Amino acid sequence: MSRPTRAEMLELAADREKCAARCDRNAASGDRAAADPTNSLAMRTQAETAANFARNHAREYREEAAALRDGRLPGEDA
């Protein structure tokens, strides 16, 4: 498979930024559920864990977007 063009890499980077934004929204939703005293302890704990996963995914998506904008494929050595 050939290397993506610059335009394709920028398109992929924009997609990764959208994914990161979605993960940010999911993390905020999890934070709200984790802070809601009407939820059970188990639900609040699960929501906190899910929010942390979403934050980590957002960070990873942004790292991938940055690599793509720099002309590198995610995972390539810098």
Backbone atoms as SQL, in Angstrom:
CREATE TABLE atoms (id INTEGER PRIMARY KEY, chain TEXT, resi INTEGER, resn TEXT, atom TEXT, x REAL, y REAL, z REAL);
INSERT INTO atoms VALUES
  (1, 'A', 1, 'MET', 'N', 0.842, -1.181, 0.000),
  (2, 'A', 1, 'MET', 'CA', 0.000, 0.000, 0.000),
  (3, 'A', 1, 'MET', 'C', 0.886, 1.244, 0.000),
  (4, 'A', 2, 'SER', 'N', 0.522, 2.224, -0.795),
  (5, 'A', 2, 'SER', 'CA', 1.332, 3.428, -0.900),
  (6, 'A', 2, 'SER', 'C', 1.045, 4.375, 0.261),
  (7, 'A', 3, 'ARG', 'N', 1.982, 5.246, 0.459),
  (8, 'A', 3, 'ARG', 'CA', 1.871, 6.244, 1.521),
  (9, 'A', 3, 'ARG', 'C', 0.763, 7.238, 1.157),
  (10, 'A', 4, 'PRO', 'N', -0.046, 7.662, 2.153),
  (11, 'A', 4, 'PRO', 'CA', -1.111, 8.635, 1.868),
  (12, 'A', 4, 'PRO', 'C', -0.527, 9.965, 1.376),
  (13, 'A', 5, 'THR', 'N', -1.289, 10.660, 0.570),
  (14, 'A', 5, 'THR', 'CA', -0.864, 11.985, 0.109),
  (15, 'A', 5, 'THR', 'C', -0.989, 12.977, 1.268),
  (16, 'A', 6, 'ARG', 'N', -0.412, 14.125, 1.080),
  (17, 'A', 6, 'ARG', 'CA', -0.491, 15.186, 2.102),
  (18, 'A', 6, 'ARG', 'C', -1.954, 15.557, 2.364),
  (19, 'A', 7, 'ALA', 'N', -2.739, 15.687, 1.314),
  (20, 'A', 7, 'ALA', 'CA', -4.160, 16.027, 1.467),
  (21, 'A', 7, 'ALA', 'C', -4.894, 14.947, 2.253),
  (22, 'A', 8, 'GLU', 'N', -4.591, 13.692, 1.963),
  (23, 'A', 8, 'GLU', 'CA', -5.231, 12.598, 2.696),
  (24, 'A', 8, 'GLU', 'C', -4.838, 12.610, 4.172),
  (25, 'A', 9, 'MET', 'N', -3.569, 12.921, 4.429),
  (26, 'A', 9, 'MET', 'CA', -3.107, 12.981, 5.820),
  (27, 'A', 9, 'MET', 'C', -3.797, 14.117, 6.575),
  (28, 'A', 10, 'LEU', 'N', -3.987, 15.247, 5.904),
  (29, 'A', 10, 'LEU', 'CA', -4.676, 16.359, 6.554),
  (30, 'A', 10, 'LEU', 'C', -6.147, 16.031, 6.799),
  (31, 'A', 11, 'GLU', 'N', -6.745, 15.297, 5.873),
  (32, 'A', 11, 'GLU', 'CA', -8.131, 14.867, 6.058),
  (33, 'A', 11, 'GLU', 'C', -8.239, 13.898, 7.238),
  (34, 'A', 12, 'LEU', 'N', -7.286, 12.983, 7.329),
  (35, 'A', 12, 'LEU', 'CA', -7.266, 12.059, 8.459),
  (36, 'A', 12, 'LEU', 'C', -7.048, 12.803, 9.776),
  (37, 'A', 13, 'ALA', 'N', -6.186, 13.823, 9.751),
  (38, 'A', 13, 'ALA', 'CA', -5.937, 14.609, 10.957),
  (39, 'A', 13, 'ALA', 'C', -7.211, 15.316, 11.417),
  (40, 'A', 14, 'ALA', 'N', -7.946, 15.863, 10.475),
  (41, 'A', 14, 'ALA', 'CA', -9.210, 16.524, 10.821),
  (42, 'A', 14, 'ALA', 'C', -10.193, 15.524, 11.412),
  (43, 'A', 15, 'ASP', 'N', -10.218, 14.314, 10.865),
  (44, 'A', 15, 'ASP', 'CA', -11.091, 13.280, 11.406),
  (45, 'A', 15, 'ASP', 'C', -10.678, 12.916, 12.826),
  (46, 'A', 16, 'ARG', 'N', -9.375, 12.814, 13.075),
  (47, 'A', 16, 'ARG', 'CA', -8.899, 12.482, 14.426),
  (48, 'A', 16, 'ARG', 'C', -9.282, 13.582, 15.415),
  (49, 'A', 17, 'GLU', 'N', -9.252, 14.837, 14.977),
  (50, 'A', 17, 'GLU', 'CA', -9.664, 15.938, 15.860),
  (51, 'A', 17, 'GLU', 'C', -11.148, 15.839, 16.199),
  (52, 'A', 18, 'LYS', 'N', -11.963, 15.429, 15.224),
  (53, 'A', 18, 'LYS', 'CA', -13.396, 15.228, 15.491),
  (54, 'A', 18, 'LYS', 'C', -13.591, 14.099, 16.498),
  (55, 'A', 19, 'CYS', 'N', -12.816, 13.045, 16.345),
  (56, 'A', 19, 'CYS', 'CA', -12.900, 11.929, 17.289),
  (57, 'A', 19, 'CYS', 'C', -12.494, 12.378, 18.690),
  (58, 'A', 20, 'ALA', 'N', -11.469, 13.212, 18.772),
  (59, 'A', 20, 'ALA', 'CA', -11.024, 13.715, 20.071),
  (60, 'A', 20, 'ALA', 'C', -12.116, 14.566, 20.718),
  (61, 'A', 21, 'ALA', 'N', -12.777, 15.385, 19.922),
  (62, 'A', 21, 'ALA', 'CA', -13.857, 16.220, 20.463),
  (63, 'A', 21, 'ALA', 'C', -15.001, 15.359, 20.978),
  (64, 'A', 22, 'ARG', 'N', -15.313, 14.292, 20.240),
  (65, 'A', 22, 'ARG', 'CA', -16.365, 13.375, 20.692),
  (66, 'A', 22, 'ARG', 'C', -15.966, 12.733, 22.019),
  (67, 'A', 23, 'CYS', 'N', -14.700, 12.339, 22.141),
  (68, 'A', 23, 'CYS', 'CA', -14.215, 11.745, 23.384),
  (69, 'A', 23, 'CYS', 'C', -14.268, 12.753, 24.530),
  (70, 'A', 24, 'ASP', 'N', -13.971, 14.016, 24.249),
  (71, 'A', 24, 'ASP', 'CA', -14.082, 15.057, 25.277),
  (72, 'A', 24, 'ASP', 'C', -15.515, 15.159, 25.786),
  (73, 'A', 25, 'ARG', 'N', -16.478, 15.117, 24.859),
  (74, 'A', 25, 'ARG', 'CA', -17.893, 15.165, 25.271),
  (75, 'A', 25, 'ARG', 'C', -18.260, 13.945, 26.104),
  (76, 'A', 26, 'ASN', 'N', -17.756, 12.790, 25.707),
  (77, 'A', 26, 'ASN', 'CA', -18.026, 11.571, 26.474),
  (78, 'A', 26, 'ASN', 'C', -17.412, 11.641, 27.866),
  (79, 'A', 27, 'ALA', 'N', -16.217, 12.192, 27.964),
  (80, 'A', 27, 'ALA', 'CA', -15.569, 12.339, 29.266),
  (81, 'A', 27, 'ALA', 'C', -16.379, 13.276, 30.161),
  (82, 'A', 28, 'ALA', 'N', -16.864, 14.364, 29.589),
  (83, 'A', 28, 'ALA', 'CA', -17.676, 15.304, 30.372),
  (84, 'A', 28, 'ALA', 'C', -18.960, 14.643, 30.855),
  (85, 'A', 29, 'SER', 'N', -19.560, 13.832, 30.010),
  (86, 'A', 29, 'SER', 'CA', -20.762, 13.106, 30.400),
  (87, 'A', 29, 'SER', 'C', -20.454, 12.142, 31.537),
  (88, 'A', 30, 'GLY', 'N', -19.342, 11.443, 31.433),
  (89, 'A', 30, 'GLY', 'CA', -18.928, 10.533, 32.498),
  (90, 'A', 30, 'GLY', 'C', -18.647, 11.263, 33.795),
  (91, 'A', 31, 'ASP', 'N', -18.020, 12.430, 33.689),
  (92, 'A', 31, 'ASP', 'CA', -17.752, 13.232, 34.887),
  (93, 'A', 31, 'ASP', 'C', -19.053, 13.643, 35.570),
  (94, 'A', 32, 'ARG', 'N', -20.043, 14.032, 34.755),
  (95, 'A', 32, 'ARG', 'CA', -21.341, 14.405, 35.347),
  (96, 'A', 32, 'ARG', 'C', -21.989, 13.220, 36.050),
  (97, 'A', 33, 'ALA', 'N', -21.943, 12.059, 35.406),
  (98, 'A', 33, 'ALA', 'CA', -22.532, 10.864, 36.017),
  (99, 'A', 33, 'ALA', 'C', -21.778, 10.468, 37.282),
  (100, 'A', 34, 'ALA', 'N', -20.458, 10.621, 37.254),
  (101, 'A', 34, 'ALA', 'CA', -19.652, 10.268, 38.427),
  (102, 'A', 34, 'ALA', 'C', -19.921, 11.204, 39.605),
  (103, 'A', 35, 'ALA', 'N', -20.308, 12.424, 39.311),
  (104, 'A', 35, 'ALA', 'CA', -20.559, 13.413, 40.367),
  (105, 'A', 35, 'ALA', 'C', -22.012, 13.431, 40.831),
  (106, 'A', 36, 'ASP', 'N', -22.864, 12.675, 40.193),
  (107, 'A', 36, 'ASP', 'CA', -24.294, 12.687, 40.515),
  (108, 'A', 36, 'ASP', 'C', -24.565, 11.811, 41.732),
  (109, 'A', 37, 'PRO', 'N', -24.925, 12.415, 42.855),
  (110, 'A', 37, 'PRO', 'CA', -25.142, 11.628, 44.077),
  (111, 'A', 37, 'PRO', 'C', -26.364, 10.718, 44.002),
  (112, 'A', 38, 'THR', 'N', -27.216, 10.918, 43.008),
  (113, 'A', 38, 'THR', 'CA', -28.377, 10.031, 42.877),
  (114, 'A', 38, 'THR', 'C', -28.003, 8.708, 42.220),
  (115, 'A', 39, 'ASN', 'N', -26.814, 8.643, 41.613),
  (116, 'A', 39, 'ASN', 'CA', -26.343, 7.385, 41.024),
  (117, 'A', 39, 'ASN', 'C', -25.718, 6.520, 42.120),
  (118, 'A', 40, 'SER', 'N', -25.781, 5.225, 41.926),
  (119, 'A', 40, 'SER', 'CA', -25.181, 4.302, 42.896),
  (120, 'A', 40, 'SER', 'C', -23.661, 4.459, 42.892),
  (121, 'A', 41, 'LEU', 'N', -23.038, 3.966, 43.929),
  (122, 'A', 41, 'LEU', 'CA', -21.578, 4.017, 44.015),
  (123, 'A', 41, 'LEU', 'C', -20.954, 3.269, 42.834),
  (124, 'A', 42, 'ALA', 'N', -21.511, 2.125, 42.493),
  (125, 'A', 42, 'ALA', 'CA', -20.969, 1.349, 41.367),
  (126, 'A', 42, 'ALA', 'C', -21.080, 2.147, 40.065),
  (127, 'A', 43, 'MET', 'N', -22.222, 2.786, 39.847),
  (128, 'A', 43, 'MET', 'CA', -22.400, 3.559, 38.621),
  (129, 'A', 43, 'MET', 'C', -21.444, 4.751, 38.592),
  (130, 'A', 44, 'ARG', 'N', -21.275, 5.411, 39.722),
  (131, 'A', 44, 'ARG', 'CA', -20.357, 6.564, 39.767),
  (132, 'A', 44, 'ARG', 'C', -18.918, 6.121, 39.505),
  (133, 'A', 45, 'THR', 'N', -18.540, 4.975, 40.053),
  (134, 'A', 45, 'THR', 'CA', -17.186, 4.452, 39.843),
  (135, 'A', 45, 'THR', 'C', -16.973, 4.083, 38.377),
  (136, 'A', 46, 'GLN', 'N', -17.962, 3.423, 37.788),
  (137, 'A', 46, 'GLN', 'CA', -17.862, 3.061, 36.371),
  (138, 'A', 46, 'GLN', 'C', -17.823, 4.304, 35.491),
  (139, 'A', 47, 'ALA', 'N', -18.607, 5.302, 35.833),
  (140, 'A', 47, 'ALA', 'CA', -18.622, 6.535, 35.048),
  (141, 'A', 47, 'ALA', 'C', -17.273, 7.240, 35.127),
  (142, 'A', 48, 'GLU', 'N', -16.667, 7.239, 36.297),
  (143, 'A', 48, 'GLU', 'CA', -15.351, 7.859, 36.453),
  (144, 'A', 48, 'GLU', 'C', -14.310, 7.128, 35.608),
  (145, 'A', 49, 'THR', 'N', -14.361, 5.808, 35.632),
  (146, 'A', 49, 'THR', 'CA', -13.431, 5.009, 34.820),
  (147, 'A', 49, 'THR', 'C', -13.643, 5.278, 33.337),
  (148, 'A', 50, 'ALA', 'N', -14.898, 5.309, 32.916),
  (149, 'A', 50, 'ALA', 'CA', -15.206, 5.570, 31.504),
  (150, 'A', 50, 'ALA', 'C', -14.736, 6.962, 31.089),
  (151, 'A', 51, 'ALA', 'N', -14.907, 7.938, 31.964),
  (152, 'A', 51, 'ALA', 'CA', -14.459, 9.295, 31.658),
  (153, 'A', 51, 'ALA', 'C', -12.945, 9.334, 31.475),
  (154, 'A', 52, 'ASN', 'N', -12.227, 8.601, 32.313),
  (155, 'A', 52, 'ASN', 'CA', -10.765, 8.559, 32.184),
  (156, 'A', 52, 'ASN', 'C', -10.337, 7.895, 30.878),
  (157, 'A', 53, 'PHE', 'N', -11.022, 6.808, 30.502),
  (158, 'A', 53, 'PHE', 'CA', -10.725, 6.178, 29.215),
  (159, 'A', 53, 'PHE', 'C', -10.980, 7.158, 28.076),
  (160, 'A', 54, 'ALA', 'N', -12.079, 7.868, 28.140),
  (161, 'A', 54, 'ALA', 'CA', -12.411, 8.824, 27.075),
  (162, 'A', 54, 'ALA', 'C', -11.359, 9.920, 26.979),
  (163, 'A', 55, 'ARG', 'N', -10.894, 10.413, 28.126),
  (164, 'A', 55, 'ARG', 'CA', -9.837, 11.444, 28.114),
  (165, 'A', 55, 'ARG', 'C', -8.556, 10.901, 27.476),
  (166, 'A', 56, 'ASN', 'N', -8.211, 9.654, 27.826),
  (167, 'A', 56, 'ASN', 'CA', -7.010, 9.047, 27.239),
  (168, 'A', 56, 'ASN', 'C', -7.161, 8.878, 25.730),
  (169, 'A', 57, 'HIS', 'N', -8.332, 8.462, 25.291),
  (170, 'A', 57, 'HIS', 'CA', -8.563, 8.322, 23.855),
  (171, 'A', 57, 'HIS', 'C', -8.471, 9.680, 23.159),
  (172, 'A', 58, 'ALA', 'N', -9.005, 10.720, 23.770),
  (173, 'A', 58, 'ALA', 'CA', -8.927, 12.056, 23.182),
  (174, 'A', 58, 'ALA', 'C', -7.470, 12.480, 23.014),
  (175, 'A', 59, 'ARG', 'N', -6.666, 12.217, 24.036),
  (176, 'A', 59, 'ARG', 'CA', -5.249, 12.562, 23.960),
  (177, 'A', 59, 'ARG', 'C', -4.573, 11.798, 22.827),
  (178, 'A', 60, 'GLU', 'N', -4.867, 10.506, 22.720),
  (179, 'A', 60, 'GLU', 'CA', -4.262, 9.696, 21.657),
  (180, 'A', 60, 'GLU', 'C', -4.696, 10.174, 20.269),
  (181, 'A', 61, 'TYR', 'N', -5.974, 10.513, 20.117),
  (182, 'A', 61, 'TYR', 'CA', -6.436, 11.040, 18.830),
  (183, 'A', 61, 'TYR', 'C', -5.711, 12.334, 18.478),
  (184, 'A', 62, 'ARG', 'N', -5.508, 13.199, 19.456),
  (185, 'A', 62, 'ARG', 'CA', -4.806, 14.466, 19.184),
  (186, 'A', 62, 'ARG', 'C', -3.340, 14.230, 18.830),
  (187, 'A', 63, 'GLU', 'N', -2.724, 13.239, 19.473),
  (188, 'A', 63, 'GLU', 'CA', -1.344, 12.899, 19.115),
  (189, 'A', 63, 'GLU', 'C', -1.274, 12.384, 17.682),
  (190, 'A', 64, 'GLU', 'N', -2.225, 11.557, 17.294),
  (191, 'A', 64, 'GLU', 'CA', -2.273, 11.063, 15.919),
  (192, 'A', 64, 'GLU', 'C', -2.497, 12.211, 14.938),
  (193, 'A', 65, 'ALA', 'N', -3.393, 13.114, 15.282),
  (194, 'A', 65, 'ALA', 'CA', -3.659, 14.261, 14.396),
  (195, 'A', 65, 'ALA', 'C', -2.405, 15.101, 14.222),
  (196, 'A', 66, 'ALA', 'N', -1.683, 15.329, 15.304),
  (197, 'A', 66, 'ALA', 'CA', -0.453, 16.122, 15.222),
  (198, 'A', 66, 'ALA', 'C', 0.569, 15.432, 14.324),
  (199, 'A', 67, 'ALA', 'N', 0.713, 14.124, 14.472),
  (200, 'A', 67, 'ALA', 'CA', 1.659, 13.383, 13.621),
  (201, 'A', 67, 'ALA', 'C', 1.263, 13.502, 12.157),
  (202, 'A', 68, 'LEU', 'N', -0.009, 13.332, 11.879),
  (203, 'A', 68, 'LEU', 'CA', -0.478, 13.420, 10.492),
  (204, 'A', 68, 'LEU', 'C', -0.246, 14.816, 9.915),
  (205, 'A', 69, 'ARG', 'N', -0.509, 15.851, 10.704),
  (206, 'A', 69, 'ARG', 'CA', -0.271, 17.225, 10.223),
  (207, 'A', 69, 'ARG', 'C', 1.218, 17.476, 9.970),
  (208, 'A', 70, 'ASP', 'N', 2.079, 16.778, 10.743),
  (209, 'A', 70, 'ASP', 'CA', 3.520, 16.913, 10.559),
  (210, 'A', 70, 'ASP', 'C', 4.053, 16.060, 9.406),
  (211, 'A', 71, 'GLY', 'N', 3.138, 15.334, 8.737),
  (212, 'A', 71, 'GLY', 'CA', 3.551, 14.504, 7.610),
  (213, 'A', 71, 'GLY', 'C', 4.034, 13.125, 8.016),
  (214, 'A', 72, 'ARG', 'N', 3.768, 12.740, 9.264),
  (215, 'A', 72, 'ARG', 'CA', 4.179, 11.418, 9.737),
  (216, 'A', 72, 'ARG', 'C', 2.952, 10.550, 9.914),
  (217, 'A', 73, 'LEU', 'N', 3.133, 9.258, 9.739),
  (218, 'A', 73, 'LEU', 'CA', 2.052, 8.330, 10.045),
  (219, 'A', 73, 'LEU', 'C', 2.109, 8.036, 11.543),
  (220, 'A', 74, 'PRO', 'N', 0.951, 7.990, 12.205),
  (221, 'A', 74, 'PRO', 'CA', 0.951, 7.701, 13.640),
  (222, 'A', 74, 'PRO', 'C', 1.711, 6.402, 13.927),
  (223, 'A', 75, 'GLY', 'N', 2.569, 6.483, 14.918),
  (224, 'A', 75, 'GLY', 'CA', 3.391, 5.319, 15.283),
  (225, 'A', 75, 'GLY', 'C', 4.757, 5.303, 14.649),
  (226, 'A', 76, 'GLU', 'N', 4.974, 6.155, 13.641),
  (227, 'A', 76, 'GLU', 'CA', 6.300, 6.235, 13.033),
  (228, 'A', 76, 'GLU', 'C', 7.243, 6.924, 14.020),
  (229, 'A', 77, 'ASP', 'N', 8.486, 6.559, 13.958),
  (230, 'A', 77, 'ASP', 'CA', 9.478, 7.249, 14.785),
  (231, 'A', 77, 'ASP', 'C', 9.633, 8.682, 14.299),
  (232, 'A', 78, 'ALA', 'N', 9.715, 9.590, 15.247),
  (233, 'A', 78, 'ALA', 'CA', 9.826, 11.024, 14.909),
  (234, 'A', 78, 'ALA', 'C', 11.166, 11.350, 14.311);
